[in-house]
XYZ file of C-alpha atoms in Angstrom:
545
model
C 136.746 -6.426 -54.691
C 139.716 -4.872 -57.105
C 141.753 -7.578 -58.959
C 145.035 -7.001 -58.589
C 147.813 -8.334 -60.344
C 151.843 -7.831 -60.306
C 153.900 -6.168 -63.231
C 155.614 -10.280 -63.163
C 152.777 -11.967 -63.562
C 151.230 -9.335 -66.454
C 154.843 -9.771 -67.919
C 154.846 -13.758 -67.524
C 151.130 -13.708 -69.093
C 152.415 -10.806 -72.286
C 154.564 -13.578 -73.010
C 152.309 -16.623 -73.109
C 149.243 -15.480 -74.726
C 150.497 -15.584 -78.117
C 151.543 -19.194 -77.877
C 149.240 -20.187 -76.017
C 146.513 -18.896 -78.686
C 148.029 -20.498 -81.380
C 148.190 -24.258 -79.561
C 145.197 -26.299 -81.187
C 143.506 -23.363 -82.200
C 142.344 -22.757 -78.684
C 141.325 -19.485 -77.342
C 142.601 -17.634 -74.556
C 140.194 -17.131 -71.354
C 140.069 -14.050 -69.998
C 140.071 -13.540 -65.968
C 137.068 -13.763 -64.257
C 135.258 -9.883 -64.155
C 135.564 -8.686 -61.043
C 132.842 -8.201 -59.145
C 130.914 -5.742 -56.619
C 131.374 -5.967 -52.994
C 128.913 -8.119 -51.455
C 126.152 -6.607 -48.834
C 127.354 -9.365 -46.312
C 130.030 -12.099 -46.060
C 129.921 -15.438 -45.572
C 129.407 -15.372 -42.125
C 126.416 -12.628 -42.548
C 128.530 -9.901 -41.270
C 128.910 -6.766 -42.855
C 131.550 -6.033 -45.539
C 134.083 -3.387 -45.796
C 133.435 -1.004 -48.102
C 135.346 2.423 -49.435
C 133.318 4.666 -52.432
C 134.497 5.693 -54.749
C 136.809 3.715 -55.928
C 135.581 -0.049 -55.438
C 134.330 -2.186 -58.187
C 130.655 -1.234 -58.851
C 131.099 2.301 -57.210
C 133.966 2.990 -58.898
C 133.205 7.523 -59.581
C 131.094 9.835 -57.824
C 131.062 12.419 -60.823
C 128.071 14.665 -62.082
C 125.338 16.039 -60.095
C 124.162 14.932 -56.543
C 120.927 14.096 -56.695
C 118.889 13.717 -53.704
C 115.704 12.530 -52.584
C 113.318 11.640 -49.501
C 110.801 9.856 -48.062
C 108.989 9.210 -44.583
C 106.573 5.979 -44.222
C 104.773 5.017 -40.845
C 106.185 2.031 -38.526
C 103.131 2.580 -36.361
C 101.975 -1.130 -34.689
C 98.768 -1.703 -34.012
C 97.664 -1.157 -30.354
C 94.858 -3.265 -29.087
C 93.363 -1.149 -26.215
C 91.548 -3.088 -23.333
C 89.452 -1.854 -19.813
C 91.928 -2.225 -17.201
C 89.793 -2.833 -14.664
C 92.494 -3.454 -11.861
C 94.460 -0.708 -12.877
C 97.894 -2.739 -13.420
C 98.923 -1.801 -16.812
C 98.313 -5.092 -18.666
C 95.754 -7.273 -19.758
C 94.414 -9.823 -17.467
C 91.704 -12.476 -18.130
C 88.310 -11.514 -18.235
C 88.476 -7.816 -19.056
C 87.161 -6.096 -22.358
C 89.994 -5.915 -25.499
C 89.665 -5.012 -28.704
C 91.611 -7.977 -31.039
C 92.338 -5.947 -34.074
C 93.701 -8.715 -35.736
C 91.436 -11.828 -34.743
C 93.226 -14.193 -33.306
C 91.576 -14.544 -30.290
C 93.647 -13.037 -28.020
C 94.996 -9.697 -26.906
C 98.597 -8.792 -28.041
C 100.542 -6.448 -26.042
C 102.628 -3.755 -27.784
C 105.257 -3.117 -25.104
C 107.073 0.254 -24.704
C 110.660 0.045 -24.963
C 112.812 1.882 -22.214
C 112.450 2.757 -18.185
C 111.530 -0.945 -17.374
C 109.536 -3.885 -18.245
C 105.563 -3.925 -18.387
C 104.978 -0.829 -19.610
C 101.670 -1.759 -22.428
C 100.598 0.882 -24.698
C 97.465 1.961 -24.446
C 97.277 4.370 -27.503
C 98.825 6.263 -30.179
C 99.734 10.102 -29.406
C 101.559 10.367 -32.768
C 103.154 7.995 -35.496
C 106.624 6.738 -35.667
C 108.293 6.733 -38.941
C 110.638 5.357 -41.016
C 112.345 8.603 -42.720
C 115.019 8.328 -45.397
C 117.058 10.300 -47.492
C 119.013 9.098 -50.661
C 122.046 10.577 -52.292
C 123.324 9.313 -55.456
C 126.127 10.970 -57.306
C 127.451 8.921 -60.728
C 127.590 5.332 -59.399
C 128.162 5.932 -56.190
C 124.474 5.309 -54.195
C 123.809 6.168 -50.604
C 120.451 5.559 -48.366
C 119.966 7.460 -44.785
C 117.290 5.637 -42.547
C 116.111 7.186 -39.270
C 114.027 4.830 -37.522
C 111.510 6.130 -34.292
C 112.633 3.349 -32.253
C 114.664 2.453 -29.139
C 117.703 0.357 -31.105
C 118.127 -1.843 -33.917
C 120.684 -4.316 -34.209
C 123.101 -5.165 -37.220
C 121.297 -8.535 -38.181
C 117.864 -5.962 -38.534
C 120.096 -3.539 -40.544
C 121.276 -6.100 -43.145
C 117.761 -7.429 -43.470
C 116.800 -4.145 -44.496
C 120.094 -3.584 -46.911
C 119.082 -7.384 -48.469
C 115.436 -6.859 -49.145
C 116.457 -3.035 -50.429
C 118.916 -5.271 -52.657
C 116.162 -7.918 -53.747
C 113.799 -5.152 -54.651
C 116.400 -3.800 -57.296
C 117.282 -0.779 -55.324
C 120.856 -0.678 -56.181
C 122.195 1.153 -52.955
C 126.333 0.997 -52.318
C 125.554 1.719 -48.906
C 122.110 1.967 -46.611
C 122.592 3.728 -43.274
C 119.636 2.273 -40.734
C 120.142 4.527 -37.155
C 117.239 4.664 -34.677
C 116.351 7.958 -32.572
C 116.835 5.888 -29.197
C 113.219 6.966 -28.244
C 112.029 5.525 -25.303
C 108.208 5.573 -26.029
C 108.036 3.544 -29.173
C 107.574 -0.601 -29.038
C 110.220 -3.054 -27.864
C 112.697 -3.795 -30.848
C 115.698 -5.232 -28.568
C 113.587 -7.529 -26.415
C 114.442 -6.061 -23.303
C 111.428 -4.543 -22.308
C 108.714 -6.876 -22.681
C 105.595 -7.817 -19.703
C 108.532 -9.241 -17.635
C 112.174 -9.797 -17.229
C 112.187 -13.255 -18.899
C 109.951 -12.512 -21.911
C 111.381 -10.319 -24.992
C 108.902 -7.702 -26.262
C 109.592 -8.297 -29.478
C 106.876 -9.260 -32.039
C 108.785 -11.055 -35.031
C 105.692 -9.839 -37.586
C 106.358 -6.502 -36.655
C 110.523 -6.551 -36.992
C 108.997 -7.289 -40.798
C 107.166 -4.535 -41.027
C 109.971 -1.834 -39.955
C 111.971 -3.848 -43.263
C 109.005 -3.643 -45.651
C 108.074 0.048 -44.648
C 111.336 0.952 -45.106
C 112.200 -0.636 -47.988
C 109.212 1.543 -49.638
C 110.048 4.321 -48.163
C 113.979 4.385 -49.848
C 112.173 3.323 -53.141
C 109.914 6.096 -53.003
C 112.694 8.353 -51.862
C 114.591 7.043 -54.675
C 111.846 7.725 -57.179
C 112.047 11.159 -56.643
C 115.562 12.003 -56.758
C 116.350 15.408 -58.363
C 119.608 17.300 -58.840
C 120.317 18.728 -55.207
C 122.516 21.767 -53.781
C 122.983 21.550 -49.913
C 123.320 24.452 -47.074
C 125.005 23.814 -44.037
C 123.813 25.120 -40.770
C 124.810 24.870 -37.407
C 122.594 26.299 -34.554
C 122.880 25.977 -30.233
C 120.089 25.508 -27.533
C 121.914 24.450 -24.255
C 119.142 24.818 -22.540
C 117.414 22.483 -24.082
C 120.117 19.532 -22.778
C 121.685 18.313 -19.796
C 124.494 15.851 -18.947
C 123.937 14.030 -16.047
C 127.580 12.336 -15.703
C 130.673 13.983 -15.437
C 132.783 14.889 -16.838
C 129.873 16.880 -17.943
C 130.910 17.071 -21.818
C 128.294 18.346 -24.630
C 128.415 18.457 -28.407
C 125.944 21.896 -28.365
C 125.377 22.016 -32.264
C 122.030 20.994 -33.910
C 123.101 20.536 -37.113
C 120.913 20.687 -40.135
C 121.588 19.579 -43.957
C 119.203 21.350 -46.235
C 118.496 20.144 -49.736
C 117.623 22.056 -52.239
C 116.109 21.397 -55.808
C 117.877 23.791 -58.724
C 115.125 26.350 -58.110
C 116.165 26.541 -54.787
C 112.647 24.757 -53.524
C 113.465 22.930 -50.201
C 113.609 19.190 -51.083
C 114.211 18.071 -47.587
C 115.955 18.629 -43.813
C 118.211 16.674 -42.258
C 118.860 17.479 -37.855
C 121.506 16.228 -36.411
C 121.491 16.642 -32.821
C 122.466 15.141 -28.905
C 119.701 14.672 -26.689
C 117.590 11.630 -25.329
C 114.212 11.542 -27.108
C 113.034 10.613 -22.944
C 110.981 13.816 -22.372
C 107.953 11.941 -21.845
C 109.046 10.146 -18.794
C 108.804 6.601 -17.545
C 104.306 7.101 -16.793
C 103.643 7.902 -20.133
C 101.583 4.682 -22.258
C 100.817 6.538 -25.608
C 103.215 5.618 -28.513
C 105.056 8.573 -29.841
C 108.557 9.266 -31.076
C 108.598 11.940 -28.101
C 110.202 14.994 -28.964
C 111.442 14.429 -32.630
C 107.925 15.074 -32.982
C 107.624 18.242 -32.595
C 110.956 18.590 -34.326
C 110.153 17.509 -37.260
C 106.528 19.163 -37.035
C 107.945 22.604 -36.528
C 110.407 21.928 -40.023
C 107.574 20.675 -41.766
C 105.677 23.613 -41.220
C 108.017 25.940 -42.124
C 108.528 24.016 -45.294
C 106.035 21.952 -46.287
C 105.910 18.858 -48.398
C 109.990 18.733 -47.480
C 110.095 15.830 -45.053
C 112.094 16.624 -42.184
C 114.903 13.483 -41.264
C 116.114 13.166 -37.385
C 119.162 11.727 -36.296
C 120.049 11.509 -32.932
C 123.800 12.814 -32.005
C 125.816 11.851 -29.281
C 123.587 10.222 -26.685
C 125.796 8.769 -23.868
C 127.541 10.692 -20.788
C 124.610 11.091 -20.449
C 122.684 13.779 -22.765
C 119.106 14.243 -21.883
C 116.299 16.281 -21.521
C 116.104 14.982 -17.782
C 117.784 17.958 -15.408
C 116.883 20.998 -18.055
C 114.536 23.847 -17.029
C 111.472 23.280 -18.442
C 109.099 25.730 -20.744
C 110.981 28.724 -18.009
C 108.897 31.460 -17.335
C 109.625 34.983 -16.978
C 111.585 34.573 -13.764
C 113.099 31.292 -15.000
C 110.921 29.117 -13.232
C 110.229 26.028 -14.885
C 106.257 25.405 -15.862
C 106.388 22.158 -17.817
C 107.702 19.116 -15.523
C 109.579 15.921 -17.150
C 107.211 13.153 -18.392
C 104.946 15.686 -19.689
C 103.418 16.743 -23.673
C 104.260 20.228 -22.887
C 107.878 19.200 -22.214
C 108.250 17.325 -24.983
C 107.256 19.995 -27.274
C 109.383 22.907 -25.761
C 112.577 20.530 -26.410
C 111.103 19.717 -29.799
C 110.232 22.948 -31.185
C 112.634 25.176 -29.439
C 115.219 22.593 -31.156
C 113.860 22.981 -34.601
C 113.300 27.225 -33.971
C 117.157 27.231 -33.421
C 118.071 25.233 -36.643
C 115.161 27.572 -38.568
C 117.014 30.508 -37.342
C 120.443 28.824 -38.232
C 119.029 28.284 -41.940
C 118.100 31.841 -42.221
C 120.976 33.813 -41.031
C 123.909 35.008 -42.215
C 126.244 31.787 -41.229
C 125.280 29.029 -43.679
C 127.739 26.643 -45.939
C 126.478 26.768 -49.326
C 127.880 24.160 -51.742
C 125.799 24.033 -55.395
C 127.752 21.016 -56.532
C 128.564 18.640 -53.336
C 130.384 15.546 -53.547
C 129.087 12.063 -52.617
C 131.848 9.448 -50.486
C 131.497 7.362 -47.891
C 133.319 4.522 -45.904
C 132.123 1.077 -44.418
C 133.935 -1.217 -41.473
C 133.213 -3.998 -39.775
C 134.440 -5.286 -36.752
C 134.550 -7.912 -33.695
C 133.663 -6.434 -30.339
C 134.040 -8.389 -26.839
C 130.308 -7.945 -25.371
C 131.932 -8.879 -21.353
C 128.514 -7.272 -19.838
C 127.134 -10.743 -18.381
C 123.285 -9.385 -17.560
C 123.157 -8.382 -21.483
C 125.376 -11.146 -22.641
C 122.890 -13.603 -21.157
C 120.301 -11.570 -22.481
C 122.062 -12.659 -25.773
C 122.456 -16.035 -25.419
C 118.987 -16.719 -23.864
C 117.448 -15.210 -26.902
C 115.554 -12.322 -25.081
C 117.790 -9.648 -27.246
C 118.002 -11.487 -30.646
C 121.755 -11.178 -32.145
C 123.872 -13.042 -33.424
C 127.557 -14.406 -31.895
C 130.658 -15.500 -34.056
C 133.597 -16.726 -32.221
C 136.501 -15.221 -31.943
C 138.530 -15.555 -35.212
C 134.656 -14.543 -37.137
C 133.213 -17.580 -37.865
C 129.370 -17.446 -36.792
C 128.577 -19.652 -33.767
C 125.929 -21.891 -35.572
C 122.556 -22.812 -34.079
C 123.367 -26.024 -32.999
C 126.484 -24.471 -31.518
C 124.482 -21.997 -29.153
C 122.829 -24.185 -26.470
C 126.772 -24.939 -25.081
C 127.531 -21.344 -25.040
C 128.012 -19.667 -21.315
C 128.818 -16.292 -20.321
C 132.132 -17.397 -19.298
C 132.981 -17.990 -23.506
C 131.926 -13.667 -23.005
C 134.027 -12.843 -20.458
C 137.024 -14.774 -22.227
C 136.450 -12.556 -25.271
C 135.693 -16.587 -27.494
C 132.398 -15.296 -28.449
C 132.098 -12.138 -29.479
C 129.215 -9.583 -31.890
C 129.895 -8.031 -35.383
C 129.100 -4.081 -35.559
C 130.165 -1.706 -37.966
C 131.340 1.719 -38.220
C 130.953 4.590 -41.188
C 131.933 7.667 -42.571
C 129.610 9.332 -44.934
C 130.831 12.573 -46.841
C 128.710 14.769 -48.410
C 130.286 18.403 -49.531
C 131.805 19.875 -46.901
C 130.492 17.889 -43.992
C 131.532 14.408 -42.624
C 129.168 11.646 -40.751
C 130.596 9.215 -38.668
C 128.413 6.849 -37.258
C 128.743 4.507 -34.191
C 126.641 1.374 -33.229
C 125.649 2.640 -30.033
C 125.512 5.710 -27.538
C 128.852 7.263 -27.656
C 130.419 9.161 -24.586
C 130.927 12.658 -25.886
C 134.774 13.167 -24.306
C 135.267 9.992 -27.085
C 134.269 12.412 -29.767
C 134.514 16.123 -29.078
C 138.019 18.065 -29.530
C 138.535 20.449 -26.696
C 139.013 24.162 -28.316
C 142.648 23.764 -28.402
C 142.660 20.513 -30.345
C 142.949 18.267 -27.051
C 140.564 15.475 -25.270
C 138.225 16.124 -22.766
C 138.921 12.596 -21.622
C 139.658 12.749 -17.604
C 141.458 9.756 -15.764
C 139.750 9.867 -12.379
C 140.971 8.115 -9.439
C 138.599 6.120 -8.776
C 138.254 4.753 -11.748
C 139.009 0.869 -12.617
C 141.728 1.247 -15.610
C 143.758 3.711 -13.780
C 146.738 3.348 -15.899
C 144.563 3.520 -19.036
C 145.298 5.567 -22.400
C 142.875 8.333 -23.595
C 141.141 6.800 -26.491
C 141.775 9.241 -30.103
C 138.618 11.132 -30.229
C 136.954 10.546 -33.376
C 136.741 14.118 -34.324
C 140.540 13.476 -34.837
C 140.634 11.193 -37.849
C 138.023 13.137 -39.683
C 139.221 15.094 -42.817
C 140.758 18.516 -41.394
C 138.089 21.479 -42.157
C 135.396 19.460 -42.462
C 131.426 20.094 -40.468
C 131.892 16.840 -38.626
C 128.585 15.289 -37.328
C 128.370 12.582 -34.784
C 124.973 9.467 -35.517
C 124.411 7.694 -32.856
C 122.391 3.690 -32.919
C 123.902 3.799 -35.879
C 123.483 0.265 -37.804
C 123.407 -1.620 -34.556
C 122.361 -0.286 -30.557
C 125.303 -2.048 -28.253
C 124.915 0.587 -25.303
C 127.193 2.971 -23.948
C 130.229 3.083 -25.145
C 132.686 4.813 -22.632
C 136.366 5.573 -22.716
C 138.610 3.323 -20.777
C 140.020 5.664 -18.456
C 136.580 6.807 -17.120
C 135.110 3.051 -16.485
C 134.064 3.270 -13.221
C 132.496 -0.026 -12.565
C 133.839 -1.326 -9.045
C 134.602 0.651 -5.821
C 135.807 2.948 -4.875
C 133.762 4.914 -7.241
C 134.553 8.513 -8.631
C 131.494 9.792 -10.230
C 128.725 8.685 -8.180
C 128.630 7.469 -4.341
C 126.843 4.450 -4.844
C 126.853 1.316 -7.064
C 124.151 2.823 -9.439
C 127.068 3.140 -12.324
C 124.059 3.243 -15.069
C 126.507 3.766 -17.847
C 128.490 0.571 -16.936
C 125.193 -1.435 -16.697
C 124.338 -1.019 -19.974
C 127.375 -0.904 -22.079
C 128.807 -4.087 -23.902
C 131.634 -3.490 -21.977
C 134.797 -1.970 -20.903
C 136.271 -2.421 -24.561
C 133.910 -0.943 -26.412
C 135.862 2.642 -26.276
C 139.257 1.227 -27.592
C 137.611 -0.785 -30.120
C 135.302 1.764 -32.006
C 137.825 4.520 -31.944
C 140.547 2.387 -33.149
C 138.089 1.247 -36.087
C 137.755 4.814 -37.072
C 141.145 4.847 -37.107
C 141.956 1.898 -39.076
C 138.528 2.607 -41.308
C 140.370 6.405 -42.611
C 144.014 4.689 -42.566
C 142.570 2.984 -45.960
């Protein structure tokens, strides 16, 4: 925090300081340093936080120097003879208990509904990082193969970072949203009442990750960056109108002073779901294949994936797949072959991005970035209760940001939700490196809350069935970011609260505009109608500063 003081009171303390130094041979006490900005509050939310400029990050001057680092999140699956064919364990049949504790522990898939056991690994998830430090400003980029991770995870991992010595201003946690990796929200566990989530695990993503940003920060070398921006809309589909997509697959290559790759960064839009709802083999789906295809064409430069703007919805569901020469598809949804043709064809369009003609170059980028937190109304009762129960572990603060305490949380009801007295911390951020800015938001954005139209406008529609008729467009976020700038859109970013959808398309009670029936997915598993205001009005606030 800066110490400020008024020309008065430096005028009032010019004055006194000489007498008061020469009263009983006493000597005069300086102010107290000031110090840096803590990595949570009081309340264990996270701070606010602008670099450079704040105490402890005070210049970004010098080189950028960069490094990277991937380490395995992979749990342990204890496979088992199903002999009735129903997907889970039951008494009596063969299991192998890895771990010895006499009974068989069930690594549930997170995504398409409950029950869904693992029964294998296809391929590993990872924790994959990048770091960025540039004079004493220090930034960490975590991309986590997982379904969501909320805020209270993501300060767990910036606190142990912090108690290992790792002297980060600012660590960035998103997840992919995959949909095949294990339960880290505790909505998907054997049943509706039972959270998948294994606690000894959620310690494992911290300690994996933890090494992997001290590794990455290990090998930090002087960096230069090119900026490429490639299109494959036929990898992607958006399955709610208005149908709105952010096409570009971004990529952020690193390169030593040689001009060696050091490491790839993909930014792009698209559910990692191609493996369908039947599939039982851990993987991080598509990303996969990404990252495989990168890594191939550069080897030993770890390849990071961040998922883009994920709600509206943006999927692989609806595309064409693997098309043959007539355009027929040849590899259905839920299957490998799928998965890979997203994959791949994703990372052959940001390869051919790289190497044409079209690239940003900047030898001496800049490091910057900006930190908010905020209060959000969570008014979705199903997930609210989820909450509450302790199924999705988070925690609540009250209204004017004083955490609701444990003893506090057996009288909370989902009417202290709906009222907007209990409410959950997220954050937003804005990270600036060279020429290309990163905002970030806590869950899966609607693109029309992002995306400038060609002309500068929103795509933002106010339909008529809609239930905020009267509603204003929310400012889309590409908006408040710096004027010339590559913007880039993370999605899951520090936190996973759902959808987040602008006002004046919430379309949760009849008569509805989008769909015919009450199957208003979008609604269902959003925080709630507020969400859209809030966030966009944070970014606001957050580059007001």
């Amino acid at each position: 925090m800066r110490s400020l003081r008024s020309p008065f009171s430096l005028l009032v303390a010019s004055i006194l300081a000489p007498a008061l130094a020469g009263c009983g041979g006493g000597e005069t006490k300086e102010p107290p340093a000031a110090t840096p900005t803590p990595i949570v509050d009081a309340q264990g939310r996270a701070t606010n936080l602008n670099c450079p400029g704040a105490v402890g990050c005070e210049k970004a001057e010098g080189d950028l120097r960069v490094g990277a680092s991937a380490q395995k999140i992979t749990p342990t699956i204890e496979t088992w003879t199903d002999t009735n064919q129903n997907g889970e364990w039951d008494e009596g049949e063969a299991y192998e208990d890895k771990n010895g504790n006499g009974r068989w522990d069930g690594v549930w898939l997170a995504g398409f509904g409950n029950g869904r056991a693992a029964t294998g690994v296809h391929d590993d998830v990872w924790a994959r990082v990048v770091v960025l430090e540039q004079g004493d400003v220090s930034v960490g980029m975590v991309s986590l193969d997982l379904v969501g991770y909320f805020q209270e995870y993501v300060l767990d991992i910036r606190q142990a970072a912090a108690a290992e010595g790792l002297d980060f201003d600012h660590v960035l946690v998103a997840s992919t949203h995959v949909h095949e990796a294990r339960d880290t929200m505790g909505m998907w566990g054997r049943d509706p009442s039972t959270s998948g989530i294994d606690p000894a695990y959620m310690d494992h993503i911290v300690k994996q990750t933890v090494l992997a940003l001290k590794e990455a920060k290990a090998a930090q070398k002087k960096a230069k960056l090119v900026v490429a921006q490639a299109q494959a809309p036929e990898l992607v589909n958006d399955t709610r109108r208005p149908f709105v997509i952010d096409q570009n697959i971004t990529t952020l290559q690193f390169q030593d002073e040689s001009g060696a790759v050091m490491t790839n960064m993909v930014f792009w839009g698209n559910h990692p779901e191609a493996l369908g709802s039947k599939n039982t083999l851990l993987t991080s789906d598509y990303p996969h294949y990404l990252r495989e295809t990168m890594e191939a064409k550069w080897p030993g430069a770890p390849t990071v994936f961040f998922s883009g703007l994920l709600g509206g919805l943006t999927t692989t569901i609806g595309i064409v797949g693997c098309p043959d020469f007539a355009g027929m598809e040849t590899c259905e949804q839920g299957t490998w072959e799928r998965a890979e043709y997203v994959g791949k064809g994703a990372a052959e369009a940001a390869i051919a991005a790289l190497e044409g003609g079209s690239t940003v170059k900047d030898d001496a980028p800049s490091l910057a970035f900006r930190r908010r937190s905020f209060l959000l109304p969570a008014t979705n009762i199903s997930l609210g209760i989820a909450v509450l129960s302790g199924l999705m572990p988070r925690e609540v603060y009250w209204w004017d940001g004083k955490r609701v305490t444990e003893a506090e949380r057996p009288g909370l009801g989902a009417g202290l939700l709906l009222s907007g007295d209990v409410v959950i911390a997220s954050e937003v951020n804005g990270i600036h490196i060279g020429p290309v800015a990163i905002a970030t938001a806590p869950g899966e954005l609607y693109t029309e809350l992002w995306l400038l139209t060609p002309g500068g406008s929103s795509y933002i529609e106010s339909p008529d069935g809609a239930d905020y008729p009267d509603a204003l467009a929310e400012v889309p976020v590409q908006s408040v970011l710096p004027e010339g700038s590559i913007k880039v859109m993370v999605n899951n970013a520090n936190d996973a609260i759902g959808y987040v959808i602008p006002l004046p398309q919430w379309d949760q009670v009849p008569p509805y505009d989008y769909v015919a029936d009450d199957d208003q997915y979008g609604e269902e598993n959003s925080s709630g109608y507020q969400a859209g205001p809030i966030i966009t009005q944070e970014f606001v606030k957050m580059y007001a500063e």
